[in-house]
Amino acid sequence: MGDRVRSFQFSGEGFVPPSTADFNLPPAFGHSEYTTKPVFLVFLSIIVVSAFFIAASRKAAIVPSKLQFAGESIYSFVRHDLGEEIIGHEFMRFVPFLFTLFTFVLTNNVFGIVPFLQFPAMSHVGFPYVLALFSFFIFHAVGIKKQGLGKYLRGIAFMPGVPKFVYILLTPIEIATFFIVRPLTLSLRLFANMFAGHLLLLVFITGGDYMLHDSHTFLKILSPFSFTMGIGMTFFEFMVQCLQAYIITLLTALFIAGALADEH
Amino acid sequence: MHHLLFAEAAANPLVPKTAELIVGFIAFTLLFLVLRSRVVPMFEKAFAARTEAIQGGIEKAERAQREAQAALTEYNAQLADARGEATKIREDARTQGAAILEELRTKAQEEAARILASAHSSIEAERQQAITSLRQEVGTLATDLASKIVGEALEDQVRQSRIVDRFLEDLEKSK
């Protein structure tokens, strides 16, 4: 980002708004796609999450320390609100997956506003795709295991309790929903929110920077407003980041619950 | 500028980079394995221990409550027993007292009757004695008096005795 800002500062060609190209950060070293910032951030996130939760759960005390309490709060939020409440009595099998999904997405999202990291890995669509694939694979596997392949697919394609002629419309819609729309919306919702949020911050902050350095006096005066807006949007982003982590986990839990239920 | 080259290489943000798919998969799997093996069981252990501690506490309290209840019932029973005992003892004492009183009264009455009877008999004896002695003395006195008054010596014992007897018979008749 800093690189980019400098590039248009010296260009003297006016403000270049941030674009999708700004998300394609160059590799930190070498020429490999494996040495880019999002890749490092994703690895950093799993180290941070693992370290935090191992430290928090290590003692497993009846009366928790502050650290254990903090870890437990997040864990029991996923376990209870996203697991037990939605999936029902078989929820415990899915808690590790849901817990990983939630903490992984939350941490990577929040990295988007953590100083010096300041990049949401989920704005690179490859990561959300992977998560959606996991979710997709798991909820179908659960459904097939629970109901048998034939019955499960029949349940999706021919929703029970519907007049026969409606299947002309319903069957393609249901199949598309279960095999295309669900994984796609799951990943794209997360991707788009993180992408747009980061872009929004870029606009206000690079815009403010441009106004301060490269414009006329009048615009220089206005630049604090742009920065203020950038700070305000940062708080808003934090909310969106948490919300998106919650939503992707919630929807995955709902899909699993749907696959576990006999009737769709 | 490097990044312009990359921008051209992957201009469409919806097309994933292979590296990121692989990294995402590996990172997520690693995190999943760590959390599943190291974190989830520990939290579950803590939850279970907490549940047990709370339930154990409740059970303990319930047991104590039951024990206290049993002890209370026992004490109440004992108290009731003691009360019954006391009542019985009091009742017995009253009965015994009444019996003793009755016995004493009877004895006293017997004694009184006995004393009365002996008094009567002694009085009677004394009366008889008095009558006897009186009979003798009156005869002597009367004879002495009569002889003095009449001036007639009534030395003759037989005649004297006859006169006295006749006098006493008259006395008895006039009664």
Coordinates of C-alpha atoms in Angstrom, one line a residue:
Chain A
M1 CA 0.0 0.0 0.0
G2 CA 2.8 2.4 1.0
D3 CA 4.5 1.5 -2.2
R4 CA 1.5 2.4 -4.2
V5 CA 0.9 5.7 -2.4
R6 CA 4.4 6.8 -3.3
S7 CA 4.0 5.7 -6.8
F8 CA 1.2 8.1 -7.4
Q9 CA 2.6 10.8 -5.2
F10 CA 5.5 11.2 -7.6
S11 CA 3.5 10.6 -10.7
G12 CA 1.7 14.0 -10.4
E13 CA -1.2 12.7 -12.4
G14 CA -3.9 13.3 -9.7
F15 CA -5.5 10.8 -7.4
V16 CA -5.5 7.3 -8.5
P17 CA -8.3 5.5 -6.7
P18 CA -7.5 2.1 -5.2
S19 CA -8.6 -0.8 -7.3
T20 CA -8.6 -4.6 -7.3
A21 CA -4.9 -4.4 -8.4
D22 CA -4.1 -3.2 -4.9
F23 CA -5.0 -6.6 -3.5
N24 CA -2.4 -8.3 -5.5
L25 CA 0.5 -7.7 -3.2
P26 CA 3.9 -8.7 -4.5
P27 CA 5.8 -11.5 -2.8
A28 CA 7.7 -10.4 0.2
F29 CA 10.8 -12.1 -1.2
G30 CA 11.5 -14.3 -4.2
H31 CA 9.0 -14.7 -7.0
S32 CA 6.8 -17.3 -5.4
E33 CA 3.1 -17.1 -4.8
Y34 CA 3.9 -18.7 -1.4
T35 CA 5.7 -15.8 0.0
T36 CA 3.0 -13.2 -0.3
K37 CA 1.6 -11.2 2.6
P38 CA -1.8 -13.1 2.8
V39 CA 0.0 -16.4 2.9
F40 CA 2.1 -15.2 5.8
L41 CA -0.9 -13.7 7.5
V42 CA -2.8 -17.0 7.3
F43 CA 0.1 -18.9 8.9
L44 CA 0.5 -16.2 11.5
S45 CA -3.2 -16.5 12.2
I46 CA -3.0 -20.2 12.9
I47 CA 0.0 -19.7 15.2
V48 CA -1.8 -16.9 17.1
V49 CA -5.0 -18.9 17.4
S50 CA -3.3 -22.1 18.5
A51 CA -1.0 -20.3 21.0
F52 CA -3.9 -18.4 22.5
F53 CA -6.2 -21.3 22.9
I54 CA -3.6 -23.7 24.1
A55 CA -2.5 -21.2 26.7
A56 CA -6.1 -20.6 27.7
S57 CA -7.1 -24.2 27.9
R58 CA -3.9 -25.7 29.3
K59 CA -4.9 -25.7 32.9
A60 CA -8.6 -26.6 32.4
A61 CA -9.3 -25.3 35.9
I62 CA -12.7 -25.4 37.5
V63 CA -12.3 -21.8 38.5
P64 CA -10.9 -20.2 35.3
S65 CA -8.1 -17.6 35.1
K66 CA -8.8 -14.5 33.1
L67 CA -7.1 -16.0 30.1
Q68 CA -9.0 -19.3 30.4
F69 CA -12.2 -17.4 30.8
A70 CA -11.5 -15.4 27.7
G71 CA -10.8 -18.5 25.7
E72 CA -13.7 -20.4 27.2
S73 CA -16.1 -17.6 26.3
I74 CA -15.2 -17.8 22.7
Y75 CA -15.3 -21.6 22.7
S76 CA -18.5 -21.9 24.6
F77 CA -20.1 -19.3 22.3
V78 CA -19.3 -21.5 19.3
R79 CA -20.1 -24.7 21.2
H80 CA -23.5 -23.5 22.5
D81 CA -24.8 -20.7 20.2
L82 CA -23.5 -22.2 17.0
G83 CA -23.4 -25.9 17.8
E84 CA -25.9 -27.0 20.4
E85 CA -28.6 -24.5 19.6
I86 CA -28.5 -25.1 15.9
I87 CA -27.4 -28.7 15.3
G88 CA -29.0 -30.3 18.3
H89 CA -28.0 -33.4 20.2
E90 CA -25.3 -34.5 17.7
F91 CA -23.6 -31.2 17.8
M92 CA -20.4 -32.2 19.7
R93 CA -19.0 -34.0 16.7
F94 CA -18.9 -30.7 14.8
V95 CA -17.7 -28.4 17.5
P96 CA -14.0 -28.7 16.6
F97 CA -14.7 -27.9 13.0
L98 CA -17.0 -25.0 13.8
F99 CA -14.6 -23.7 16.4
T100 CA -11.7 -23.8 13.9
L101 CA -13.8 -22.1 11.2
F102 CA -14.9 -19.3 13.5
T103 CA -11.5 -18.6 15.1
F104 CA -9.7 -18.9 11.8
V105 CA -12.0 -16.5 9.9
L106 CA -12.3 -14.1 12.8
T107 CA -8.5 -13.8 13.3
N108 CA -7.8 -13.4 9.6
N109 CA -10.6 -10.8 9.3
V110 CA -9.4 -8.8 12.3
F111 CA -5.9 -8.8 10.9
G112 CA -7.4 -6.4 8.4
I113 CA -7.3 -3.6 11.0
V114 CA -4.4 -4.7 13.2
P115 CA -1.7 -2.1 12.7
F116 CA 1.2 -3.3 10.5
L117 CA -0.7 -6.4 9.5
Q118 CA -3.6 -4.5 8.0
F119 CA -4.7 -6.9 5.4
P120 CA -7.6 -9.3 5.5
A121 CA -6.5 -12.6 3.9
M122 CA -10.1 -13.4 3.2
S123 CA -10.1 -10.7 0.6
H124 CA -8.2 -13.2 -1.5
V125 CA -10.9 -15.4 -2.8
G126 CA -8.8 -18.6 -2.6
F127 CA -9.1 -18.8 1.2
P128 CA -12.9 -18.4 1.4
Y129 CA -13.1 -21.0 -1.4
V130 CA -11.2 -23.5 0.7
L131 CA -13.4 -22.8 3.7
A132 CA -16.6 -23.2 1.6
L133 CA -15.2 -26.4 0.2
F134 CA -14.7 -27.8 3.7
S135 CA -18.2 -26.7 4.7
F136 CA -19.6 -28.2 1.4
F137 CA -17.9 -31.5 1.8
I138 CA -18.8 -31.8 5.5
F139 CA -22.5 -31.1 5.2
H140 CA -23.0 -33.4 2.2
A141 CA -21.0 -36.1 3.9
V142 CA -23.1 -35.8 7.0
G143 CA -26.3 -36.0 5.0
I144 CA -25.1 -39.0 3.0
K145 CA -23.9 -40.8 6.1
K146 CA -27.1 -40.1 8.0
Q147 CA -29.6 -40.9 5.3
G148 CA -27.8 -42.9 2.7
L149 CA -26.8 -41.5 -0.7
G150 CA -30.0 -42.3 -2.5
K151 CA -32.3 -41.0 0.1
Y152 CA -30.2 -37.9 0.7
L153 CA -30.1 -36.9 -3.0
R154 CA -33.8 -37.7 -3.4
G155 CA -34.6 -35.5 -0.5
I156 CA -32.7 -32.7 -2.1
A157 CA -34.0 -33.1 -5.7
F158 CA -37.6 -34.0 -4.7
M159 CA -38.6 -32.1 -1.7
P160 CA -41.4 -34.1 0.0
G161 CA -44.8 -32.7 0.4
V162 CA -44.9 -30.7 -2.9
P163 CA -47.3 -31.3 -5.8
K164 CA -45.6 -33.2 -8.6
F165 CA -45.7 -30.5 -11.3
V166 CA -43.9 -28.1 -9.0
Y167 CA -40.8 -30.3 -9.3
I168 CA -40.2 -28.9 -12.8
L169 CA -39.3 -25.7 -11.2
L170 CA -38.2 -26.8 -7.7
T171 CA -35.8 -29.6 -8.6
P172 CA -33.3 -27.5 -10.6
I173 CA -33.5 -24.8 -8.0
E174 CA -32.9 -27.2 -5.1
I175 CA -30.0 -28.9 -6.9
A176 CA -28.5 -25.6 -7.7
T177 CA -29.0 -24.4 -4.1
F178 CA -27.3 -27.4 -2.5
F179 CA -24.4 -27.9 -4.9
I180 CA -23.7 -24.4 -6.3
V181 CA -25.3 -21.6 -4.5
R182 CA -24.5 -22.6 -1.0
P183 CA -20.8 -23.0 -1.3
L184 CA -20.5 -20.1 -3.7
T185 CA -22.5 -17.7 -1.4
L186 CA -20.7 -18.9 1.6
S187 CA -17.3 -18.0 0.1
L188 CA -18.3 -15.0 -1.9
R189 CA -20.1 -13.3 1.0
L190 CA -17.0 -13.5 3.1
F191 CA -14.7 -12.6 0.3
A192 CA -16.8 -9.6 -0.9
N193 CA -17.2 -8.2 2.6
M194 CA -13.5 -8.3 3.3
F195 CA -12.6 -7.1 -0.1
A196 CA -15.0 -4.2 -0.1
G197 CA -14.2 -3.3 3.5
H198 CA -10.5 -3.1 2.8
L199 CA -11.1 -1.1 -0.3
L200 CA -13.2 1.3 1.6
L201 CA -10.5 1.9 4.1
L202 CA -8.0 2.3 1.3
V203 CA -10.2 4.9 -0.3
F204 CA -10.5 7.1 2.8
I205 CA -6.9 6.7 3.9
T206 CA -5.1 7.0 0.6
G207 CA -7.5 9.7 -0.3
G208 CA -6.7 11.6 2.9
D209 CA -3.0 11.1 2.2
Y210 CA -3.4 12.4 -1.3
M211 CA -5.3 15.5 -0.2
L212 CA -2.7 16.2 2.4
H213 CA 0.3 15.9 0.2
D214 CA -0.6 16.5 -3.4
S215 CA -3.5 18.8 -3.7
H216 CA -4.4 22.5 -3.3
T217 CA -4.8 24.2 0.0
F218 CA -8.5 23.7 0.1
L219 CA -8.3 20.0 -0.2
K220 CA -5.5 19.9 2.3
I221 CA -7.9 21.4 4.9
L222 CA -10.4 18.7 4.1
S223 CA -8.0 15.8 4.4
P224 CA -8.6 15.3 8.2
F225 CA -12.2 14.5 7.4
S226 CA -11.1 11.8 5.1
F227 CA -8.8 10.4 7.8
T228 CA -11.6 10.7 10.4
M229 CA -13.9 8.8 8.1
G230 CA -11.1 6.2 7.7
I231 CA -10.9 5.7 11.4
G232 CA -14.7 5.5 11.7
M233 CA -14.8 3.0 9.0
T234 CA -12.1 1.0 10.8
F235 CA -14.5 0.5 13.7
F236 CA -17.3 -0.3 11.3
E237 CA -15.0 -2.8 9.6
F238 CA -14.2 -4.5 13.0
M239 CA -18.0 -5.1 13.4
V240 CA -18.2 -6.5 9.8
Q241 CA -15.2 -8.7 10.4
C242 CA -16.7 -10.3 13.5
L243 CA -20.1 -10.5 11.9
Q244 CA -18.7 -12.3 8.8
A245 CA -16.9 -14.8 10.9
Y246 CA -20.1 -15.5 12.8
I247 CA -22.2 -15.7 9.6
I248 CA -20.0 -18.2 7.8
T249 CA -19.9 -20.4 10.9
L250 CA -23.7 -20.0 11.5
L251 CA -24.5 -20.9 7.9
T252 CA -22.2 -24.0 8.0
A253 CA -23.9 -25.1 11.2
L254 CA -27.3 -24.6 9.6
F255 CA -26.3 -26.6 6.6
I256 CA -25.1 -29.4 8.8
A257 CA -28.3 -29.3 10.8
G258 CA -30.3 -29.4 7.6
A259 CA -28.4 -32.5 6.4
L260 CA -28.9 -34.2 9.8
A261 CA -32.6 -33.6 9.7
D262 CA -34.6 -36.2 7.9
E263 CA -36.9 -33.8 6.1
H264 CA -35.5 -30.8 4.2
Chain B
M1 CA 6.7 -1.9 -10.2
H2 CA 6.2 -5.5 -9.6
H3 CA 2.7 -5.4 -8.4
L4 CA 1.5 -4.2 -11.8
L5 CA 2.8 -7.4 -13.3
F6 CA 0.9 -9.4 -10.7
A7 CA -2.2 -7.3 -11.2
E8 CA -2.2 -8.2 -14.8
A9 CA -1.6 -11.9 -14.0
A10 CA -4.6 -12.1 -11.7
A11 CA -6.8 -9.2 -12.6
N12 CA -10.0 -11.1 -11.8
P13 CA -10.4 -11.1 -8.0
L14 CA -12.8 -14.1 -8.2
V15 CA -10.1 -16.4 -9.7
P16 CA -8.2 -18.0 -6.8
K17 CA -4.5 -18.4 -6.8
T18 CA -3.4 -22.0 -6.6
A19 CA -0.9 -21.2 -3.8
E20 CA -3.6 -19.7 -1.7
L21 CA -5.9 -22.7 -2.1
I22 CA -3.1 -25.0 -1.0
V23 CA -2.0 -22.7 1.9
G24 CA -5.6 -22.2 3.0
F25 CA -6.2 -26.0 3.0
I26 CA -3.0 -26.7 4.9
A27 CA -3.4 -23.9 7.4
F28 CA -7.0 -24.7 8.1
T29 CA -6.3 -28.4 8.5
L30 CA -3.4 -27.7 10.8
L31 CA -5.4 -25.4 13.0
F32 CA -8.3 -27.9 13.0
L33 CA -6.0 -30.7 14.2
V34 CA -4.4 -28.5 16.9
L35 CA -7.7 -27.2 18.2
R36 CA -9.3 -30.6 18.1
S37 CA -6.5 -32.4 19.9
R38 CA -5.2 -29.8 22.3
V39 CA -7.9 -27.2 23.0
V40 CA -11.4 -28.7 22.6
P41 CA -10.7 -31.7 25.0
M42 CA -9.3 -29.4 27.6
F43 CA -12.2 -27.0 27.5
E44 CA -14.6 -30.0 27.6
K45 CA -12.7 -31.4 30.6
A46 CA -13.0 -28.0 32.4
F47 CA -16.7 -27.9 31.6
A48 CA -17.2 -31.5 32.8
A49 CA -15.2 -30.9 36.0
R50 CA -17.2 -27.7 36.6
T51 CA -20.5 -29.5 36.1
E52 CA -19.4 -32.3 38.3
A53 CA -18.2 -29.9 41.0
I54 CA -21.5 -28.1 41.0
Q55 CA -23.6 -31.3 40.9
G56 CA -21.4 -32.8 43.6
G57 CA -21.9 -29.7 45.7
I58 CA -25.6 -29.9 45.2
E59 CA -25.7 -33.7 46.1
K60 CA -23.6 -33.0 49.2
A61 CA -25.9 -30.3 50.3
E62 CA -28.9 -32.6 49.6
R63 CA -27.3 -35.4 51.6
A64 CA -26.6 -33.0 54.5
Q65 CA -30.2 -31.8 54.3
R66 CA -31.5 -35.4 54.4
E67 CA -29.2 -36.2 57.4
A68 CA -30.3 -33.1 59.3
Q69 CA -33.9 -34.0 58.6
A70 CA -33.4 -37.5 59.9
A71 CA -31.7 -36.2 63.0
L72 CA -34.5 -33.8 63.5
T73 CA -37.1 -36.5 63.2
E74 CA -35.2 -38.7 65.6
Y75 CA -34.9 -35.9 68.2
N76 CA -38.6 -35.1 67.8
A77 CA -39.4 -38.8 68.4
Q78 CA -37.1 -38.9 71.4
L79 CA -38.6 -35.7 72.7
A80 CA -42.1 -37.1 72.3
D81 CA -41.0 -40.3 74.0
A82 CA -39.5 -38.3 76.9
R83 CA -42.7 -36.3 77.2
G84 CA -44.8 -39.5 77.3
E85 CA -42.5 -40.9 79.8
A86 CA -42.7 -37.8 82.0
T87 CA -46.5 -37.9 81.7
K88 CA -46.6 -41.5 82.7
I89 CA -44.3 -40.9 85.7
R90 CA -46.4 -38.0 86.8
E91 CA -49.6 -40.0 86.4
D92 CA -48.0 -42.9 88.3
A93 CA -46.9 -40.5 91.1
R94 CA -50.3 -39.1 91.3
T95 CA -51.9 -42.5 91.5
Q96 CA -49.4 -43.7 94.1
G97 CA -49.9 -40.5 96.0
A98 CA -53.6 -41.0 96.0
A99 CA -53.2 -44.6 97.1
I100 CA -50.8 -43.6 99.9
L101 CA -53.2 -40.9 101.0
E102 CA -56.0 -43.4 101.0
E103 CA -54.1 -45.9 102.9
L104 CA -53.0 -43.3 105.5
R105 CA -56.6 -42.1 105.8
T106 CA -57.8 -45.7 106.3
K107 CA -55.1 -46.3 108.9
A108 CA -55.9 -43.1 110.7
Q109 CA -59.6 -43.9 110.7
E110 CA -58.8 -47.4 112.1
E111 CA -56.5 -45.9 114.7
A112 CA -59.2 -43.4 115.6
A113 CA -61.8 -46.1 115.8
R114 CA -59.4 -48.2 117.9
I115 CA -58.6 -45.3 120.2
L116 CA -62.3 -44.5 120.5
A117 CA -63.1 -48.1 121.2
S118 CA -60.5 -48.5 123.9
A119 CA -61.6 -45.1 125.4
H120 CA -65.1 -46.4 125.4
S121 CA -64.1 -49.7 127.1
S122 CA -61.9 -47.9 129.7
I123 CA -64.7 -45.5 130.4
E124 CA -67.1 -48.4 130.8
A125 CA -64.7 -50.2 133.1
E126 CA -64.2 -47.1 135.1
R127 CA -67.9 -46.6 135.2
Q128 CA -68.4 -50.1 136.4
Q129 CA -65.7 -49.6 138.9
A130 CA -67.3 -46.4 140.0
I131 CA -70.7 -48.0 140.3
T132 CA -69.2 -50.9 142.3
S133 CA -67.4 -48.7 144.7
L134 CA -70.2 -46.3 144.8
R135 CA -72.6 -49.1 145.7
Q136 CA -70.3 -50.1 148.6
E137 CA -69.7 -46.6 149.8
V138 CA -73.2 -45.4 149.4
G139 CA -74.4 -48.4 151.4
T140 CA -71.9 -47.7 154.2
L141 CA -72.6 -43.9 154.1
A142 CA -76.3 -44.4 154.0
T143 CA -76.3 -46.9 156.9
D144 CA -74.0 -44.7 158.9
L145 CA -76.2 -41.8 158.3
A146 CA -79.4 -43.7 158.9
S147 CA -78.1 -45.2 162.1
K148 CA -77.0 -41.8 163.3
I149 CA -80.3 -40.2 162.4
V150 CA -82.4 -43.0 163.7
G151 CA -80.1 -43.5 166.6
E152 CA -80.7 -47.1 166.3
A153 CA -77.7 -49.4 166.2
L154 CA -78.0 -51.5 163.3
E155 CA -75.1 -53.7 164.2
D156 CA -76.8 -56.7 162.9
Q157 CA -75.0 -57.2 159.5
V158 CA -77.8 -59.2 158.0
R159 CA -80.4 -56.7 158.7
Q160 CA -78.1 -53.9 157.5
S161 CA -77.5 -55.6 154.2
R162 CA -81.2 -56.2 153.7
I163 CA -82.0 -52.6 154.3
V164 CA -79.3 -51.5 151.8
D165 CA -80.5 -53.9 149.1
R166 CA -84.1 -52.7 149.6
F167 CA -83.0 -49.1 149.3
L168 CA -81.1 -49.8 146.1
E169 CA -83.9 -51.6 144.6
D170 CA -86.2 -48.7 145.3
L171 CA -83.6 -46.5 143.8
E172 CA -83.4 -48.5 140.6
K173 CA -87.2 -48.6 140.3
S174 CA -87.5 -44.9 140.6
K175 CA -85.0 -44.4 137.8

